[in-house]
Amino acid sequence: MMAECYRIWAQLEHEAGTQLYRQTGLLLLGMKENPELKTIQATLSSQGVEHQYLPSEELKQRFPNIRLARGEVGLLDKSGGVLYADKALRALQDVIQQLGVIVRDGEKVMEIKPGLPVVVKTTSRSYQAKSLIITAGPWTNQLLRPLGVELPLQTLRINVCYWREKVPGSYGVSQAFPCFLGLDFSLAPHHIYGLPSGEYPGLMKVCYHHGNNADPEERDCPTAFSDIKDVHILSRFVRDRLPDLEPEPAVMEHCMYTNTPDKHFILDRHPKYDNIVIGAGFSGHGFKLSPVVGKILYELSMKLTPSYDLTSFRISRFLGLGKAHL
């Protein structure tokens, strides 16, 4: 899906007249025999994506401020980079409003009444439509339970950490430092990733691709979240692998993930009401794919043939696991 997403992001960038994407390259780090690294390399090759395999010595020369583990190699996807999420959302809302879309913000959905038309009651008013698309993130099950569906979604609160450069710019875009994704770190069962400094000058974003179970209604309650095991893992990673960063986070923010058991999205119609479409479970890697996801959800809502094979995204894949209740 990414090839089409790059084209649509570029089109939106052009229409908005503002930079939404910064190409930095994406460096994948892992042991030479890592099966995930091999799968990614095979996928990049089969999709014709320009990439470069970097053996240990070349990797060391190219990125001297990454301390490598013995036997670690790199795979550089040259098309990778950073989307400016806030600017992208603003640009998208501006463009769709020019096309006549009405954005209603700050209205809590109180009830969804299935049928034709489907009725949505909010704190402000009621809406009727031929079809409805629900993309409610960590609140998805709260809206679906009254409609007879419970999806196997895990809502996580993520600690988003920024680390100060000892020498400003040393991990910056000006030094051609890429985004990275670490596949092998003995202390971490989940991936660690980083973005070059830029969002906050002099601070590099390095995060753990997992978090703690959290009710989205209580995500900002400080007493509820004393578990910072992931921050300790990151501190150790930064100290051992990124020696030009201070090993304690300078800024810590939070976000929510809504994970499915297989980390693939849910893009499907409601099993009983086929004019209600669900997009959920983006598992911390959905934003970049949102142009194509939006297109697919539109196609489902209009009863059109989807542009992509949706087998991996259907609700029914969970039924055999006993993880979805209808």
GROMACS .gro file of C-alpha atoms in nm:
model
  326
    1MET     CA    1   0.000   0.000   0.000
    2MET     CA    2   0.293   0.236   0.064
    3ALA     CA    3   0.365   0.312  -0.301
    4GLU     CA    4   0.019   0.467  -0.341
    5CYS     CA    5   0.046   0.640  -0.002
    6TYR     CA    6   0.367   0.817  -0.104
    7ARG     CA    7   0.189   0.947  -0.417
    8ILE     CA    8  -0.115   1.071  -0.221
    9TRP     CA    9   0.097   1.237   0.051
   10ALA     CA   10   0.295   1.414  -0.226
   11GLN     CA   11  -0.031   1.526  -0.389
   12LEU     CA   12  -0.162   1.661  -0.056
   13GLU     CA   13   0.172   1.835   0.005
   14HIS     CA   14   0.143   2.000  -0.338
   15GLU     CA   15  -0.219   2.108  -0.280
   16ALA     CA   16  -0.143   2.240   0.069
   17GLY     CA   17   0.175   2.420  -0.040
   18THR     CA   18   0.356   2.307   0.275
   19GLN     CA   19   0.611   2.034   0.354
   20LEU     CA   20   0.443   1.734   0.515
   21TYR     CA   21   0.714   1.471   0.462
   22ARG     CA   22   1.088   1.472   0.525
   23GLN     CA   23   1.282   1.198   0.349
   24THR     CA   24   1.564   1.081   0.574
   25GLY     CA   25   1.595   0.712   0.487
   26LEU     CA   26   1.509   0.434   0.732
   27LEU     CA   27   1.791   0.221   0.873
   28LEU     CA   28   1.693  -0.128   0.992
   29LEU     CA   29   1.941  -0.278   1.238
   30GLY     CA   30   1.959  -0.648   1.314
   31MET     CA   31   2.175  -0.958   1.325
   32LYS     CA   32   2.277  -1.094   0.988
   33GLU     CA   33   2.062  -1.407   1.035
   34ASN     CA   34   1.756  -1.225   1.175
   35PRO     CA   35   1.455  -1.374   0.989
   36GLU     CA   36   1.258  -1.047   1.015
   37LEU     CA   37   1.542  -0.856   0.851
   38LYS     CA   38   1.552  -1.114   0.571
   39THR     CA   39   1.175  -1.088   0.521
   40ILE     CA   40   1.193  -0.708   0.502
   41GLN     CA   41   1.480  -0.726   0.252
   42ALA     CA   42   1.281  -0.971   0.037
   43THR     CA   43   0.973  -0.745   0.052
   44LEU     CA   44   1.170  -0.434  -0.046
   45SER     CA   45   1.323  -0.627  -0.339
   46SER     CA   46   0.991  -0.769  -0.460
   47GLN     CA   47   0.825  -0.424  -0.441
   48GLY     CA   48   1.114  -0.258  -0.626
   49VAL     CA   49   1.197  -0.026  -0.335
   50GLU     CA   50   1.548   0.118  -0.351
   51HIS     CA   51   1.750  -0.012  -0.056
   52GLN     CA   52   2.106  -0.095   0.043
   53TYR     CA   53   2.246  -0.379   0.252
   54LEU     CA   54   2.521  -0.256   0.484
   55PRO     CA   55   2.763  -0.515   0.628
   56SER     CA   56   2.900  -0.440   0.976
   57GLU     CA   57   3.216  -0.260   0.862
   58GLU     CA   58   3.037  -0.035   0.615
   59LEU     CA   59   2.763   0.036   0.869
   60LYS     CA   60   3.025   0.141   1.124
   61GLN     CA   61   3.193   0.378   0.877
   62ARG     CA   62   2.865   0.526   0.756
   63PHE     CA   63   2.713   0.583   1.103
   64PRO     CA   64   3.001   0.613   1.353
   65ASN     CA   65   2.772   0.748   1.628
   66ILE     CA   66   2.580   0.420   1.647
   67ARG     CA   67   2.758   0.162   1.861
   68LEU     CA   68   2.693  -0.175   1.699
   69ALA     CA   69   2.658  -0.516   1.854
   70ARG     CA   70   2.891  -0.786   1.723
   71GLY     CA   71   2.750  -0.929   1.399
   72GLU     CA   72   2.495  -0.650   1.350
   73VAL     CA   73   2.420  -0.538   0.995
   74GLY     CA   74   2.201  -0.269   0.840
   75LEU     CA   75   1.941  -0.236   0.570
   76LEU     CA   76   1.880   0.118   0.446
   77ASP     CA   77   1.541   0.190   0.288
   78LYS     CA   78   1.613   0.516   0.110
   79SER     CA   79   1.247   0.616   0.070
   80GLY     CA   80   1.179   0.618   0.447
   81GLY     CA   81   1.136   0.934   0.648
   82VAL     CA   82   0.918   1.141   0.880
   83LEU     CA   83   0.560   1.265   0.832
   84TYR     CA   84   0.466   1.582   1.018
   85ALA     CA   85   0.142   1.447   1.162
   86ASP     CA   86  -0.001   1.776   1.293
   87LYS     CA   87   0.062   1.959   0.964
   88ALA     CA   88  -0.071   1.663   0.764
   89LEU     CA   89  -0.400   1.657   0.959
   90ARG     CA   90  -0.440   2.034   0.924
   91ALA     CA   91  -0.371   2.017   0.549
   92LEU     CA   92  -0.614   1.729   0.505
   93GLN     CA   93  -0.893   1.904   0.695
   94ASP     CA   94  -0.839   2.223   0.495
   95VAL     CA   95  -0.857   2.035   0.163
   96ILE     CA   96  -1.168   1.831   0.250
   97GLN     CA   97  -1.350   2.137   0.385
   98GLN     CA   98  -1.290   2.307   0.051
   99LEU     CA   99  -1.469   2.007  -0.102
  100GLY     CA  100  -1.774   2.061   0.119
  101VAL     CA  101  -1.697   1.824   0.407
  102ILE     CA  102  -1.820   1.940   0.750
  103VAL     CA  103  -1.589   1.860   1.044
  104ARG     CA  104  -1.774   1.842   1.377
  105ASP     CA  105  -1.523   1.855   1.660
  106GLY     CA  106  -1.572   1.826   2.036
  107GLU     CA  107  -1.890   1.618   2.014
  108LYS     CA  108  -1.896   1.293   2.208
  109VAL     CA  109  -2.086   1.007   2.041
  110MET     CA  110  -2.352   0.886   2.285
  111GLU     CA  111  -2.536   0.628   2.075
  112ILE     CA  112  -2.533   0.460   1.734
  113LYS     CA  113  -2.868   0.323   1.613
  114PRO     CA  114  -2.820   0.074   1.328
  115GLY     CA  115  -3.063   0.063   1.037
  116LEU     CA  116  -3.129   0.248   0.716
  117PRO     CA  117  -3.058   0.525   0.775
  118VAL     CA  118  -2.807   0.472   1.054
  119VAL     CA  119  -2.848   0.731   1.332
  120VAL     CA  120  -2.565   0.877   1.541
  121LYS     CA  121  -2.655   1.070   1.856
  122THR     CA  122  -2.391   1.302   2.003
  123THR     CA  123  -2.384   1.540   2.297
  124SER     CA  124  -2.500   1.813   2.054
  125ARG     CA  125  -2.742   1.661   1.804
  126SER     CA  126  -2.843   1.359   1.592
  127TYR     CA  127  -2.714   1.268   1.245
  128GLN     CA  128  -2.858   1.033   0.984
  129ALA     CA  129  -2.673   0.870   0.696
  130LYS     CA  130  -2.694   0.583   0.450
  131SER     CA  131  -2.364   0.449   0.584
  132LEU     CA  132  -2.129   0.509   0.875
  133ILE     CA  133  -1.753   0.461   0.913
  134ILE     CA  134  -1.623   0.416   1.268
  135THR     CA  135  -1.255   0.501   1.324
  136ALA     CA  136  -1.253   0.560   1.699
  137GLY     CA  137  -0.905   0.439   1.797
  138PRO     CA  138  -0.887   0.317   2.158
  139TRP     CA  139  -1.260   0.394   2.203
  140THR     CA  140  -1.363   0.151   1.924
  141ASN     CA  141  -1.503  -0.125   2.147
  142GLN     CA  142  -1.699   0.125   2.356
  143LEU     CA  143  -1.892   0.216   2.041
  144LEU     CA  144  -1.916  -0.140   1.903
  145ARG     CA  145  -2.030  -0.326   2.217
  146PRO     CA  146  -2.387  -0.190   2.199
  147LEU     CA  147  -2.385  -0.303   1.831
  148GLY     CA  148  -2.306  -0.663   1.934
  149VAL     CA  149  -1.936  -0.673   1.847
  150GLU     CA  150  -1.628  -0.696   2.071
  151LEU     CA  151  -1.297  -0.683   1.885
  152PRO     CA  152  -0.971  -0.822   2.033
  153LEU     CA  153  -0.817  -0.478   2.081
  154GLN     CA  154  -0.551  -0.397   2.340
  155THR     CA  155  -0.527  -0.026   2.431
  156LEU     CA  156  -0.178   0.077   2.539
  157ARG     CA  157  -0.037   0.400   2.679
  158ILE     CA  158   0.299   0.468   2.517
  159ASN     CA  159   0.582   0.672   2.670
  160VAL     CA  160   0.716   0.894   2.389
  161CYS     CA  161   1.073   0.991   2.486
  162TYR     CA  162   1.309   1.257   2.353
  163TRP     CA  163   1.681   1.249   2.436
  164ARG     CA  164   1.923   1.541   2.436
  165GLU     CA  165   2.220   1.538   2.198
  166LYS     CA  166   2.552   1.598   2.372
  167VAL     CA  167   2.656   1.789   2.059
  168PRO     CA  168   2.351   1.954   1.896
  169GLY     CA  169   2.288   1.820   1.546
  170SER     CA  170   2.499   1.505   1.583
  171TYR     CA  171   2.191   1.288   1.522
  172GLY     CA  172   2.019   1.543   1.300
  173VAL     CA  173   1.902   1.549   0.941
  174SER     CA  174   2.184   1.793   0.854
  175GLN     CA  175   2.426   1.508   0.936
  176ALA     CA  176   2.220   1.277   0.709
  177PHE     CA  177   2.121   1.070   1.011
  178PRO     CA  178   1.825   0.848   0.921
  179CYS     CA  179   1.525   0.713   1.111
  180PHE     CA  180   1.615   0.373   1.254
  181LEU     CA  181   1.441   0.058   1.371
  182GLY     CA  182   1.628  -0.185   1.598
  183LEU     CA  183   1.519  -0.546   1.553
  184ASP     CA  184   1.769  -0.708   1.793
  185PHE     CA  185   1.826  -0.572   2.142
  186SER     CA  186   1.862  -0.846   2.400
  187LEU     CA  187   1.678  -0.657   2.676
  188ALA     CA  188   1.378  -0.563   2.460
  189PRO     CA  189   1.110  -0.807   2.344
  190HIS     CA  190   0.966  -0.529   2.121
  191HIS     CA  191   1.125  -0.301   1.863
  192ILE     CA  192   1.306   0.022   1.948
  193TYR     CA  193   1.290   0.302   1.692
  194GLY     CA  194   1.426   0.653   1.654
  195LEU     CA  195   1.377   0.970   1.450
  196PRO     CA  196   1.655   1.220   1.379
  197SER     CA  197   1.643   1.544   1.579
  198GLY     CA  198   1.427   1.815   1.428
  199GLU     CA  199   1.083   1.819   1.593
  200TYR     CA  200   1.249   1.954   1.908
  201PRO     CA  201   1.588   2.104   1.813
  202GLY     CA  202   1.872   1.915   1.980
  203LEU     CA  203   1.645   1.630   2.092
  204MET     CA  204   1.619   1.291   1.925
  205LYS     CA  205   1.304   1.081   1.954
  206VAL     CA  206   1.386   0.723   2.062
  207CYS     CA  207   1.088   0.508   2.163
  208TYR     CA  208   0.982   0.157   2.257
  209HIS     CA  209   0.718   0.012   2.024
  210HIS     CA  210   0.502  -0.108   2.313
  211GLY     CA  211   0.350   0.023   2.637
  212ASN     CA  212   0.121  -0.045   2.931
  213ASN     CA  213  -0.244  -0.146   2.925
  214ALA     CA  214  -0.458   0.163   2.973
  215ASP     CA  215  -0.819   0.272   2.965
  216PRO     CA  216  -0.827   0.563   2.716
  217GLU     CA  217  -1.052   0.756   2.957
  218GLU     CA  218  -0.775   0.747   3.218
  219ARG     CA  219  -0.469   0.789   2.998
  220ASP     CA  220  -0.368   1.118   3.166
  221CYS     CA  221  -0.412   1.007   3.530
  222PRO     CA  222  -0.056   1.020   3.670
  223THR     CA  223  -0.128   0.783   3.957
  224ALA     CA  224  -0.239   0.508   3.722
  225PHE     CA  225   0.097   0.475   3.549
  226SER     CA  226   0.396   0.400   3.765
  227ASP     CA  227   0.531   0.136   3.524
  228ILE     CA  228   0.824   0.286   3.334
  229LYS     CA  229   1.006  -0.041   3.263
  230ASP     CA  230   1.015   0.058   2.897
  231VAL     CA  231   1.191   0.387   2.982
  232HIS     CA  232   1.460   0.189   3.169
  233ILE     CA  233   1.503  -0.033   2.861
  234LEU     CA  234   1.537   0.278   2.644
  235SER     CA  235   1.789   0.440   2.883
  236ARG     CA  236   2.001   0.126   2.862
  237PHE     CA  237   1.970   0.120   2.481
  238VAL     CA  238   2.065   0.489   2.451
  239ARG     CA  239   2.361   0.448   2.687
  240ASP     CA  240   2.490   0.136   2.511
  241ARG     CA  241   2.410   0.214   2.147
  242LEU     CA  242   2.377   0.593   2.100
  243PRO     CA  243   2.671   0.731   2.299
  244ASP     CA  244   2.627   1.092   2.182
  245LEU     CA  245   2.289   1.121   2.357
  246GLU     CA  246   2.229   1.189   2.726
  247PRO     CA  247   2.101   0.856   2.870
  248GLU     CA  248   1.799   1.007   3.051
  249PRO     CA  249   1.496   1.139   2.859
  250ALA     CA  250   1.474   1.519   2.844
  251VAL     CA  251   1.107   1.523   2.742
  252MET     CA  252   0.845   1.252   2.788
  253GLU     CA  253   0.506   1.269   2.619
  254HIS     CA  254   0.235   1.007   2.581
  255CYS     CA  255   0.019   0.858   2.309
  256MET     CA  256  -0.218   0.562   2.271
  257TYR     CA  257  -0.180   0.247   2.061
  258THR     CA  258  -0.475   0.022   1.980
  259ASN     CA  259  -0.323  -0.319   1.901
  260THR     CA  260  -0.469  -0.630   1.740
  261PRO     CA  261  -0.321  -0.973   1.827
  262ASP     CA  262  -0.140  -0.994   1.489
  263LYS     CA  263  -0.069  -0.615   1.465
  264HIS     CA  264  -0.256  -0.599   1.132
  265PHE     CA  265  -0.538  -0.349   1.093
  266ILE     CA  266  -0.912  -0.421   1.097
  267LEU     CA  267  -1.076  -0.285   0.780
  268ASP     CA  268  -1.417  -0.447   0.742
  269ARG     CA  269  -1.794  -0.415   0.749
  270HIS     CA  270  -1.988  -0.486   1.067
  271PRO     CA  271  -2.082  -0.858   1.050
  272LYS     CA  272  -2.453  -0.782   1.098
  273TYR     CA  273  -2.501  -0.426   0.966
  274ASP     CA  274  -2.328  -0.395   0.631
  275ASN     CA  275  -2.375  -0.016   0.613
  276ILE     CA  276  -2.148   0.024   0.920
  277VAL     CA  277  -1.777   0.006   0.833
  278ILE     CA  278  -1.497  -0.032   1.091
  279GLY     CA  279  -1.136   0.087   1.072
  280ALA     CA  280  -0.944  -0.003   1.389
  281GLY     CA  281  -0.644  -0.172   1.549
  282PHE     CA  282  -0.376   0.030   1.372
  283SER     CA  283  -0.121  -0.100   1.625
  284GLY     CA  284   0.107   0.204   1.626
  285HIS     CA  285   0.186   0.197   1.253
  286GLY     CA  286  -0.127   0.323   1.080
  287PHE     CA  287  -0.080   0.695   1.020
  288LYS     CA  288   0.152   0.668   0.720
  289LEU     CA  289  -0.101   0.437   0.552
  290SER     CA  290  -0.403   0.655   0.621
  291PRO     CA  291  -0.450   0.782   0.261
  292VAL     CA  292  -0.502   0.427   0.134
  293VAL     CA  293  -0.690   0.316   0.447
  294GLY     CA  294  -0.933   0.604   0.392
  295LYS     CA  295  -0.980   0.499   0.032
  296ILE     CA  296  -1.052   0.137   0.135
  297LEU     CA  297  -1.302   0.241   0.404
  298TYR     CA  298  -1.476   0.463   0.147
  299GLU     CA  299  -1.492   0.170  -0.099
  300LEU     CA  300  -1.641  -0.059   0.169
  301SER     CA  301  -1.900   0.204   0.265
  302MET     CA  302  -2.003   0.253  -0.101
  303LYS     CA  303  -2.017  -0.126  -0.168
  304LEU     CA  304  -1.739  -0.094  -0.426
  305THR     CA  305  -1.477  -0.362  -0.496
  306PRO     CA  306  -1.181  -0.281  -0.266
  307SER     CA  307  -0.857  -0.175  -0.438
  308TYR     CA  308  -0.657  -0.419  -0.222
  309ASP     CA  309  -0.693  -0.775  -0.096
  310LEU     CA  310  -0.845  -0.735   0.252
  311THR     CA  311  -0.804  -1.096   0.370
  312SER     CA  312  -0.545  -0.993   0.632
  313PHE     CA  313  -0.772  -0.716   0.763
  314ARG     CA  314  -1.104  -0.898   0.810
  315ILE     CA  315  -1.272  -0.938   1.151
  316SER     CA  316  -1.336  -1.307   1.075
  317ARG     CA  317  -0.964  -1.391   1.109
  318PHE     CA  318  -1.003  -1.370   1.488
  319LEU     CA  319  -1.313  -1.589   1.524
  320GLY     CA  320  -1.123  -1.918   1.534
  321LEU     CA  321  -0.906  -1.777   1.813
  322GLY     CA  322  -1.207  -1.703   2.029
  323LYS     CA  323  -1.080  -1.345   2.054
  324ALA     CA  324  -1.370  -1.167   1.886
  325HIS     CA  325  -1.723  -1.199   2.015
  326LEU     CA  326  -2.020  -1.149   1.785
   0.00000   0.00000   0.00000
